[in-house]
Short mmCIF file of C-alpha atoms and ligand atoms in Angstrom, two decimals:
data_model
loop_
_atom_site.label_atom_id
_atom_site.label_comp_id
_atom_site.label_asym_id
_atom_site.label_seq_id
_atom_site.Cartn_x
_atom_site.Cartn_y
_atom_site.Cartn_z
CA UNK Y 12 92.85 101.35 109.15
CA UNK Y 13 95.90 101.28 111.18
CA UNK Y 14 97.23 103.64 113.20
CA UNK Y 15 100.59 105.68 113.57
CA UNK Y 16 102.28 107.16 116.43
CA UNK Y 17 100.47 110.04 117.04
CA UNK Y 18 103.68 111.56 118.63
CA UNK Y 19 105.37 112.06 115.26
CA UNK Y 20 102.44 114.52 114.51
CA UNK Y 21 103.48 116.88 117.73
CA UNK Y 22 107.18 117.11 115.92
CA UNK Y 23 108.59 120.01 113.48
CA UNK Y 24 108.10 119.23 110.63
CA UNK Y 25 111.46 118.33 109.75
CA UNK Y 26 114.50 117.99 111.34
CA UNK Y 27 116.83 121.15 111.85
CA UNK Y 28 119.59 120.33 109.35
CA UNK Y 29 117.53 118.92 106.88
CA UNK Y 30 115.29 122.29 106.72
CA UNK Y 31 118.66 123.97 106.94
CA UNK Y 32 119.92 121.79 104.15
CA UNK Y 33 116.63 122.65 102.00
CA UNK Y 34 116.73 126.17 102.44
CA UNK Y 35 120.25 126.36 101.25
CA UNK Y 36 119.65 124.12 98.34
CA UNK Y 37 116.79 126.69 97.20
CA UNK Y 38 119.32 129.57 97.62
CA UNK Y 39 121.82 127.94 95.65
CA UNK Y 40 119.34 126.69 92.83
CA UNK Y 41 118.63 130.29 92.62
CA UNK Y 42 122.06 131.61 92.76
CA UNK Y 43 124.17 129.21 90.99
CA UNK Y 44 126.93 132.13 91.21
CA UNK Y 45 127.31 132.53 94.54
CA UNK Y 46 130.19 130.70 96.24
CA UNK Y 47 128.95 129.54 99.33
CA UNK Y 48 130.93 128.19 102.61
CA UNK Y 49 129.33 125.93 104.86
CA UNK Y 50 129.73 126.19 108.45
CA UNK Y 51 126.16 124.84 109.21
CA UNK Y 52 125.95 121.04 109.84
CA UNK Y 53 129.05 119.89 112.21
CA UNK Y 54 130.42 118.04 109.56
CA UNK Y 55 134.35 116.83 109.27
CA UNK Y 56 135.84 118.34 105.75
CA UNK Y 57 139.13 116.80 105.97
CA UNK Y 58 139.66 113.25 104.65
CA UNK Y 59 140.56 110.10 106.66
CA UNK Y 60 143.25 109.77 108.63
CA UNK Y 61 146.21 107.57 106.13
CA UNK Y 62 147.13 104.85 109.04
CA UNK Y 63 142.56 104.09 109.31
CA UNK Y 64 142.22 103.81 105.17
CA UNK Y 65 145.66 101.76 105.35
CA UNK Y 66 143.85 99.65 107.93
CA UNK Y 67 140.54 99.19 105.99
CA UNK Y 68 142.37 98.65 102.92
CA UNK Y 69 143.22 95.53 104.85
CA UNK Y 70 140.21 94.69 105.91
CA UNK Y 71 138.50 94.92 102.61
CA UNK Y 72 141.25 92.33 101.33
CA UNK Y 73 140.35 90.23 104.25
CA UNK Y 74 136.90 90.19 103.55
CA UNK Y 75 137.88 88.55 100.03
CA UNK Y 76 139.32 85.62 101.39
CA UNK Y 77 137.53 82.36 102.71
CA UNK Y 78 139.65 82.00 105.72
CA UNK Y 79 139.86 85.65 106.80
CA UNK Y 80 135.92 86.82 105.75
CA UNK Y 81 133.61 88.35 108.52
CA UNK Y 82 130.01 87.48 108.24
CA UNK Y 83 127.53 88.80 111.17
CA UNK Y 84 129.72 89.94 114.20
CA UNK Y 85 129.42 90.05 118.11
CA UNK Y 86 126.21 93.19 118.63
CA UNK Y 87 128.49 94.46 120.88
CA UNK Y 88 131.40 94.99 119.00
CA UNK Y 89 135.13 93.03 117.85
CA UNK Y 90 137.35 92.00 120.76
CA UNK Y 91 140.12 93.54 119.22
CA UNK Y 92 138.28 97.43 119.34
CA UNK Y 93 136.65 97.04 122.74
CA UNK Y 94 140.25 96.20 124.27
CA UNK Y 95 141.47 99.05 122.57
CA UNK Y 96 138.78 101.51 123.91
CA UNK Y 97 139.08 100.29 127.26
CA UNK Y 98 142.55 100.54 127.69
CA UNK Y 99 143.80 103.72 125.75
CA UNK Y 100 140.41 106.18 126.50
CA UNK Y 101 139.93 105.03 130.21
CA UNK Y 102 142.47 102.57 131.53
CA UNK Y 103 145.20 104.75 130.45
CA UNK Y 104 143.58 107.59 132.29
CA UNK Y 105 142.85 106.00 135.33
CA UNK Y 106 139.11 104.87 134.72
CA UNK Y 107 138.45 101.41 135.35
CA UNK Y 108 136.26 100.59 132.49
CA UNK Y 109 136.57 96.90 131.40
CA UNK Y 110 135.89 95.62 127.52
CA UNK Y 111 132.87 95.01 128.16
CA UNK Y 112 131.29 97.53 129.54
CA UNK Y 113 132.17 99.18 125.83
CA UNK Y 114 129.53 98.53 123.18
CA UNK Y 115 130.78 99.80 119.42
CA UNK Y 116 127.76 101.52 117.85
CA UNK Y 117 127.34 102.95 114.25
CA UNK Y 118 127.08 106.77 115.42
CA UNK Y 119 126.06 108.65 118.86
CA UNK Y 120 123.09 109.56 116.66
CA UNK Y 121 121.65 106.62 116.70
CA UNK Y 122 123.27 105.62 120.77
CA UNK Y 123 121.82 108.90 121.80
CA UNK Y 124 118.14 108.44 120.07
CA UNK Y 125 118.00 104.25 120.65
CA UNK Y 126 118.99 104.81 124.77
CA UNK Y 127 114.91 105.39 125.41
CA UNK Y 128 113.90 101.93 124.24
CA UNK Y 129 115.43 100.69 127.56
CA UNK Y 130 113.99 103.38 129.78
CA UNK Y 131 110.35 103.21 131.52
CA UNK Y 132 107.73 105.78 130.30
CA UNK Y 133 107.29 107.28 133.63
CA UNK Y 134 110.88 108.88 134.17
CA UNK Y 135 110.96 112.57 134.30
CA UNK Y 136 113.66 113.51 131.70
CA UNK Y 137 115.51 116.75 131.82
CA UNK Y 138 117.27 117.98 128.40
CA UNK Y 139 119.40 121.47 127.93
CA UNK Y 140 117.74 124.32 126.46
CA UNK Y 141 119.29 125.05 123.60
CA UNK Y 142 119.94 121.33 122.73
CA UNK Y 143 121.45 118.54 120.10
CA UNK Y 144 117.56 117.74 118.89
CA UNK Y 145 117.98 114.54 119.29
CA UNK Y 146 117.41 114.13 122.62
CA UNK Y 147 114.30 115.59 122.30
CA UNK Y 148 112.81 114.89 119.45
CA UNK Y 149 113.71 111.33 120.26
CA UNK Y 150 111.46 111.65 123.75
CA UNK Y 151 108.90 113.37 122.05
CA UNK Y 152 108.70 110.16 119.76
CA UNK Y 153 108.70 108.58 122.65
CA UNK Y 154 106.21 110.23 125.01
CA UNK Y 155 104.82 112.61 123.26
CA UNK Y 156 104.85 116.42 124.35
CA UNK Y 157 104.89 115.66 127.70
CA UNK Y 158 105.07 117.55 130.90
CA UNK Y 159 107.71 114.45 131.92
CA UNK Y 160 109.75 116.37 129.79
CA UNK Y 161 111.84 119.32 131.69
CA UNK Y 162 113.89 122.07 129.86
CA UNK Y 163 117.19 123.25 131.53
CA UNK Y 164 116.91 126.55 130.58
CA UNK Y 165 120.75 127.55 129.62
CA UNK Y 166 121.19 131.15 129.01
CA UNK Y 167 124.12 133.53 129.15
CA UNK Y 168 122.95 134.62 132.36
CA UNK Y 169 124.16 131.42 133.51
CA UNK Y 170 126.97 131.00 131.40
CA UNK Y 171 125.08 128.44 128.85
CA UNK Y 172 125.35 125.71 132.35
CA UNK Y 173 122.06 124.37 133.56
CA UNK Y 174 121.21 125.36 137.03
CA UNK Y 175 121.17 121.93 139.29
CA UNK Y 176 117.11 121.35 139.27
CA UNK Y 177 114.66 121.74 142.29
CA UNK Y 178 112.58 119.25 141.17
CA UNK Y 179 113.20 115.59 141.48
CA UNK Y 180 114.59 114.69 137.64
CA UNK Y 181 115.03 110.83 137.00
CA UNK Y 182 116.98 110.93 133.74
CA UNK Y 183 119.44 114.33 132.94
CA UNK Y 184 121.07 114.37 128.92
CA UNK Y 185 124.85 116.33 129.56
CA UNK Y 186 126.31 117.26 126.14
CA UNK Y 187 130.47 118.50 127.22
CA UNK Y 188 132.02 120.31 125.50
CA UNK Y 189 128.46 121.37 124.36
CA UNK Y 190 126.53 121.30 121.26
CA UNK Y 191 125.08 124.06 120.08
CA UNK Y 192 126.81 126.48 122.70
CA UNK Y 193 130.59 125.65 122.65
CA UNK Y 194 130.49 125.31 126.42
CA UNK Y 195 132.37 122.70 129.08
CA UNK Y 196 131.68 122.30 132.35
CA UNK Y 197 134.19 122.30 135.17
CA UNK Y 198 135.43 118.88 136.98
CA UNK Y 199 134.04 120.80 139.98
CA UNK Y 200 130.77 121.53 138.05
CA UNK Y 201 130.43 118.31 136.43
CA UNK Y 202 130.61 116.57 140.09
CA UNK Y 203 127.43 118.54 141.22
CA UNK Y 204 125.29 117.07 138.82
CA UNK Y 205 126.98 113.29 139.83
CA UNK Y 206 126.34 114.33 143.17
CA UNK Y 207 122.82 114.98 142.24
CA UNK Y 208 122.19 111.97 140.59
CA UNK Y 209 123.95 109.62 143.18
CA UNK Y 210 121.61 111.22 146.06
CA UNK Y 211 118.14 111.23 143.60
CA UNK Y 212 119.13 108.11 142.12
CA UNK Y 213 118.99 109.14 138.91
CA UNK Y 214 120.26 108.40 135.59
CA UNK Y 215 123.16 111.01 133.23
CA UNK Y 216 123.03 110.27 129.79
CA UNK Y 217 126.62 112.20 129.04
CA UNK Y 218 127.68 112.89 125.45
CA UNK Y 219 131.15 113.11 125.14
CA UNK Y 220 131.32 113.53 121.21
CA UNK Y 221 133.37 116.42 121.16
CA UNK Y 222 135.93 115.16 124.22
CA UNK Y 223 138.89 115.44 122.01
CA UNK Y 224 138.55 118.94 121.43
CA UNK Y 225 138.86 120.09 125.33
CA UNK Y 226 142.31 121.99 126.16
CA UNK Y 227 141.81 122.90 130.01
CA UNK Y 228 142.84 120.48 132.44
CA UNK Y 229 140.11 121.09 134.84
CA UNK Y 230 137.74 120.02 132.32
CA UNK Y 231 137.06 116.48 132.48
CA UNK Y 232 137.15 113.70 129.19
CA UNK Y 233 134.82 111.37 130.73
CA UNK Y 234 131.97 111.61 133.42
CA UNK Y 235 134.16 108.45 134.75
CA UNK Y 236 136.55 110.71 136.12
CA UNK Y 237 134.02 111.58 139.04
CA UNK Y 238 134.24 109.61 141.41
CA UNK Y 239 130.65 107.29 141.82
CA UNK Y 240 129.77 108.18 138.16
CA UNK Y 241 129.49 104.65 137.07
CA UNK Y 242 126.79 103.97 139.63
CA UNK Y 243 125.06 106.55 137.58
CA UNK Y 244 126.32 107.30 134.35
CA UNK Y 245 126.27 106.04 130.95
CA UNK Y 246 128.79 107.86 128.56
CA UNK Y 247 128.56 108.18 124.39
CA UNK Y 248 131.25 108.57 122.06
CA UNK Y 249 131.97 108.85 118.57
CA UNK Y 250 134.69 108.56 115.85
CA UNK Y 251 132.84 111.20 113.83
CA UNK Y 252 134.61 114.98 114.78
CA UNK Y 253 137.53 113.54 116.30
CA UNK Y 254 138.88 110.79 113.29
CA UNK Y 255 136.62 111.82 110.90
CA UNK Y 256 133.95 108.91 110.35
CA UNK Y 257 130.49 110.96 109.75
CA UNK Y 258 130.48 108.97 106.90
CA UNK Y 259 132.00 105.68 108.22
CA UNK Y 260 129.64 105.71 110.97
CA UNK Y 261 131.14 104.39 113.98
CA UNK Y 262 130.62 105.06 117.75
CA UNK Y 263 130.50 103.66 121.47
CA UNK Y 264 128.99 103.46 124.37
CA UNK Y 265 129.72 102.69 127.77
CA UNK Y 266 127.70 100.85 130.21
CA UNK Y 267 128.83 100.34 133.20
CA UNK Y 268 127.83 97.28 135.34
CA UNK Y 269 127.59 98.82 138.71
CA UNK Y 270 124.66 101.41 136.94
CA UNK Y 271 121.18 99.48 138.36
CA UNK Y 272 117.69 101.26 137.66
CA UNK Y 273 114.58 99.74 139.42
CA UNK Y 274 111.76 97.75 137.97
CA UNK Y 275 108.38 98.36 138.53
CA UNK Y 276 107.97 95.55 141.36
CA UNK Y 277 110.94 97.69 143.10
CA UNK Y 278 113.97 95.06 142.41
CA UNK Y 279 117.09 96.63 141.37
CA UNK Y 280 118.73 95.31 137.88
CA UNK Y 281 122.04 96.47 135.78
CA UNK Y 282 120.69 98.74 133.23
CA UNK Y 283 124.08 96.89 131.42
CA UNK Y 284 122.47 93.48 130.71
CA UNK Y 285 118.88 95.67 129.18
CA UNK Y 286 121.09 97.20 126.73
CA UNK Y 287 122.64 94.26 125.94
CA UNK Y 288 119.78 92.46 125.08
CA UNK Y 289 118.47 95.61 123.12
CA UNK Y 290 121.55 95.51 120.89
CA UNK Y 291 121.32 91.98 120.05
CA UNK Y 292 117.79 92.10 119.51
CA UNK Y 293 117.61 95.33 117.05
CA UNK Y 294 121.37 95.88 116.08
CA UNK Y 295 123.12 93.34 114.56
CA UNK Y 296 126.92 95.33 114.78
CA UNK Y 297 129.01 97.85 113.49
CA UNK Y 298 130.81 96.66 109.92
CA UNK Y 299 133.89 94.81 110.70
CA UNK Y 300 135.62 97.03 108.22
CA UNK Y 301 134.53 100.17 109.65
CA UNK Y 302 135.92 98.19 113.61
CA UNK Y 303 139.08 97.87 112.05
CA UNK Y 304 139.14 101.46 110.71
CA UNK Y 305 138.47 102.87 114.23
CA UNK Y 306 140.97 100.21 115.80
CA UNK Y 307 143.65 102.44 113.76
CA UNK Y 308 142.55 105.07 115.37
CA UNK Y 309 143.99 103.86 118.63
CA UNK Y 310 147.98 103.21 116.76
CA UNK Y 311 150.57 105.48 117.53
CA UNK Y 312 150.58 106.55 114.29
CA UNK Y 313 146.86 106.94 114.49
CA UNK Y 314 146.89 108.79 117.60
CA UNK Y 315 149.62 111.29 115.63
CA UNK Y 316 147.12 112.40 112.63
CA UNK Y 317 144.15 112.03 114.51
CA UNK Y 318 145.96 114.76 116.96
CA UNK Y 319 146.90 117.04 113.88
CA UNK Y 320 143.48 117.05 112.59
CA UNK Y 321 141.64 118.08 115.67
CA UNK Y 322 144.54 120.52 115.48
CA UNK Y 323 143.51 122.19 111.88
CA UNK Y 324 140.03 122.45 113.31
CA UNK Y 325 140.95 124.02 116.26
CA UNK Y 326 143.08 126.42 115.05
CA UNK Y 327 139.61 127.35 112.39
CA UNK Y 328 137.73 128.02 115.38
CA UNK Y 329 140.48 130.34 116.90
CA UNK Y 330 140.28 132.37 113.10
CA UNK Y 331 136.59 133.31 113.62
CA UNK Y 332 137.19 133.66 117.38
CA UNK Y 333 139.56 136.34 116.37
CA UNK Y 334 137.27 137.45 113.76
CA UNK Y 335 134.26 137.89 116.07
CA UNK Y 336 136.43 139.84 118.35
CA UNK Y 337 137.37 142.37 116.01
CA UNK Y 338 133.92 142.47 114.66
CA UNK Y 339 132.91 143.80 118.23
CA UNK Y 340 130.12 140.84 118.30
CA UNK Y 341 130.04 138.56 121.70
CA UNK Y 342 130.86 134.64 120.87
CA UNK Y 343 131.28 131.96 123.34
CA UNK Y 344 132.99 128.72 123.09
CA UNK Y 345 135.50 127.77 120.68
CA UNK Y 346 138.11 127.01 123.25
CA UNK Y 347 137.56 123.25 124.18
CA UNK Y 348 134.59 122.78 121.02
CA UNK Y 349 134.78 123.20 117.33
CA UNK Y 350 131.42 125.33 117.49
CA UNK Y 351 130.89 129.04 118.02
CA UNK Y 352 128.15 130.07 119.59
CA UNK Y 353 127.59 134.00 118.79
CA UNK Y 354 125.08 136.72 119.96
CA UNK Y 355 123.01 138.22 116.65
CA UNK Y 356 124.15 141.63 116.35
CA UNK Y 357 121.63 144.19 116.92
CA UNK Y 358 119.03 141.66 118.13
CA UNK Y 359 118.18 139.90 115.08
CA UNK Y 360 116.73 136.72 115.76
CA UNK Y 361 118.41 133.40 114.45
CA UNK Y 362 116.18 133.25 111.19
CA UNK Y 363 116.56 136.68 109.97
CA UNK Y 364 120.58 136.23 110.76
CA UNK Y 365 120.35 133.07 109.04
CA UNK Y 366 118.83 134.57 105.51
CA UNK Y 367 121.10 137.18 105.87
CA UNK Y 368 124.10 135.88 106.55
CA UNK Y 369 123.16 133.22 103.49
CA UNK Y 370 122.03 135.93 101.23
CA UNK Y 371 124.30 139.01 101.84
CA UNK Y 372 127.59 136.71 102.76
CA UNK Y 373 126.73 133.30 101.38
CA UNK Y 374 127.81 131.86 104.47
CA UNK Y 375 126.05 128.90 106.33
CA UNK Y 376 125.66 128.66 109.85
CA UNK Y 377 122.89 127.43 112.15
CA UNK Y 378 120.24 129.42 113.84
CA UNK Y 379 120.49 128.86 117.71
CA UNK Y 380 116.78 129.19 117.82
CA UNK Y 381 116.57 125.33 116.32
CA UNK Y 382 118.50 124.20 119.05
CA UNK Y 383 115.97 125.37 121.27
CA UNK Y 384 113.49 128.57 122.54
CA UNK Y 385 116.26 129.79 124.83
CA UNK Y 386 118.86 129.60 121.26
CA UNK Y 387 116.76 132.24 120.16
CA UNK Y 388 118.96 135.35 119.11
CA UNK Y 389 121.85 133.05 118.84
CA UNK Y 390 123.62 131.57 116.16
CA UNK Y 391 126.37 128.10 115.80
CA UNK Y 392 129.48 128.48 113.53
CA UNK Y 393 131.35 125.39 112.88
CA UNK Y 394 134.92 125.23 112.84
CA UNK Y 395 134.97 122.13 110.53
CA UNK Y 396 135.61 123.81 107.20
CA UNK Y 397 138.92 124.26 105.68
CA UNK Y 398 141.15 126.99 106.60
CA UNK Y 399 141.12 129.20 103.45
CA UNK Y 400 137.15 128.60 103.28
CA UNK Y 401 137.33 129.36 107.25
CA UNK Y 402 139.43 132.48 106.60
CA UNK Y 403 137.34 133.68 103.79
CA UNK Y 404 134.10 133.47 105.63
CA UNK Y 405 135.80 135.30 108.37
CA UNK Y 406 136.99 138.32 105.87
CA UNK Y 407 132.75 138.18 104.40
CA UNK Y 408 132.00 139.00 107.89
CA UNK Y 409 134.36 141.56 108.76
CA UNK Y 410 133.54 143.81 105.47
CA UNK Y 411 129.63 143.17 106.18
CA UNK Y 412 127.45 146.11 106.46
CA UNK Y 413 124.76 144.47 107.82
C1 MLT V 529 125.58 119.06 114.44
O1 MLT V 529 125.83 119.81 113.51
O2 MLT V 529 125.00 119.41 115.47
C2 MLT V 529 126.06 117.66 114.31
O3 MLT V 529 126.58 117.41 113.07
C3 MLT V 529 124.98 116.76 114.55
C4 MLT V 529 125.43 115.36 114.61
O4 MLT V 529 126.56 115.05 114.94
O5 MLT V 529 124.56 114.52 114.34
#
């Protein structure tokens, strides 16, 4: 009989948000009265932008017509969104990033899962402790539980930053602004860990997901803006929290072509042209549709509403800030990130808050301890509701007698 990858077996059993997602469905199955308010899953709430439908309108007309229809396009992405990327995310700031060094994706998801298939089995990887699952669940597929695999234990001792690691580490994951914890790190902080990779010759796999939520200045938007990142750096990003496309599905990633690994035999190769040729092999391009959707993003009048709605999150996640404070509970983040990541009162641990919160409050949030051992005692708001769902799940926490 044939055989499966054993790995899968040394997984949870599901993943986070769909076990989240099931346990809410029972509660509401049992309590079709109660009014619940999500702010579980990071999930965008507010519709598309008008100037991206406008432009996929279009699109959709185009794809009508004999002389304008797209059939299969380039793995890598249109022309006309790649330019766009390159100049108004990077150029504009400074970052010499060319077109194609930019590959469109369909969601960081899959960019952040799909990077392994290019990477050799002996690298040591590092990951954050709490963590998107992702990155580990997608090495455990990979490797199994192995001792390869290093947790960055981030704590609030530390301030929710991993410490710069002892041990030689060949491949790091960097989530900024974080997910689960809310957290940035510093220009100052972010160079260390460049630093460190430049003298181990190692590899950062940085998600930026959430870089249009950061208000400091000395937090950076790209890795990029260290100096000698692209020697050893590859960068995600996503339309999903910023323009709203979890459901569009639409995403990019940079590879840089001065970023060389080494093969077995010891010869030196752009990681750029392995990527490349794992695109066009498995991937066969983001819809042209949903390309032209994210090319709106990139208008002025784009730019505008895609401002204002990162905007009406923000100004969510300042409600339960204020909330938390006047509960008396410790929060971090929340600042530069649309997540809040909050102490259980009276050291409950992230399950028991979890029923609780869902049962006494009806509110939905996300136990830190499924981000990780060290999330444990923690729990994630999301500041991607609306605001009079956002302010009423504030008020249910302030009355609770919990
Ligand atoms: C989250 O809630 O952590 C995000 O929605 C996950 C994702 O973007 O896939």
């Amino acid at each position: 009989m044939f055989q499966i990858n054993e790995n899968y077996l040394q997984l949870n059993e599901s993943y986070l948000f769909s076990t989240i997602a099931r346990r809410v469905e029972n509660f509401s199955t049992s309590h079709p009265e109660a009014d619940i308010i999500r702010l579980g899953i990071g999930d965008v709430t507010l519709p598309l932008p008008p100037s991206v439908l406008r432009a996929m309108h279009h699109a959709v007309d185009e794809m009508g017509v004999k002389e304008t229809f797209h059939g299969y396009g380039p793995e890598q992405g249109y022309g006309f969104l790649r330019e766009k990327i390159a100049g108004i995310d990077f150029r504009r700031r400074g970052i010499d990033i060319s077109p194609d060094e930019i590959f469109v994706g369909d969601g960081s998801k899959s960019d952040t899962g799909n990077i392994g298939d290019i990477l050799g089995e002996d690298n040591v990887v590092a990951i954050t402790d709490p963590v998107y699952p992702v990155y580990l669940d997608t090495n455990i597929m990979r490797l199994g539980k192995s001792s390869r695999i290093v947790l960055l234990s981030c704590s609030e001792e530390n301030g929710f930053l991993p410490e710069i690691p002892s041990q030689p580490i060949d491949i790091i994951y960097l989530c900024y602004p974080n997910n689960p914890t809310g957290t940035v790190m510093t220009r100052q902080q972010l160079k260390q860990w460049v630093d460190y990779a430049l003298e181990n010759g190692s590899l950062i796999l940085f998600d930026a997901a959430y870089e249009a939520f950061i208000r400091d200045n000395d937090v950076p938007r790209s890795i990029y803006e260290i100096e000698g990142a692209k020697e050893c750096a590859i960068e995600f990003r996503s339309f999903s929290k910023n323009a709203g496309f979890t459901g569009l599905r639409c995403s990019y990633t940079v590879v840089p072509k001065a970023l060389r690994a080494r093969s077995v035999d010891g010869d030196e190769l752009p990681i750029h042209s392995l990527w490349n040729r794992r695109q066009s092999t498995k991937f066969n391009g983001t819809p042209y549709i949903v390309q032209k959707a994210a090319e709106a993003v990139y208008s002025s009048q784009g730019r505008q509403e895609v401002g204002d709605m990162v905007a009406y999150y923000m100004r969510n996640a300042e409600m339960i800030r204020e909330g938390l404070t006047e509960k008396g509970w410790i929060f971090f983040g929340g600042e530069n990130s649309p997540y809040i990541w909050l102490k259980c009162p009276d050291g409950m641990d992230s399950w028991t808050f979890f029923d609780r919160l869902l049962e006494e409050c009806h509110i939905v949030g996300t136990p830190g301890v499924g981000f990780g051992s060290e999330g444990e005692g923690y729990f994630r708001l999301t500041a991607f509701n609306s605001h009079e769902k956002t302010a009423e799940a504030v008020e249910r926490i302030k009355k609770w007698e919990y």
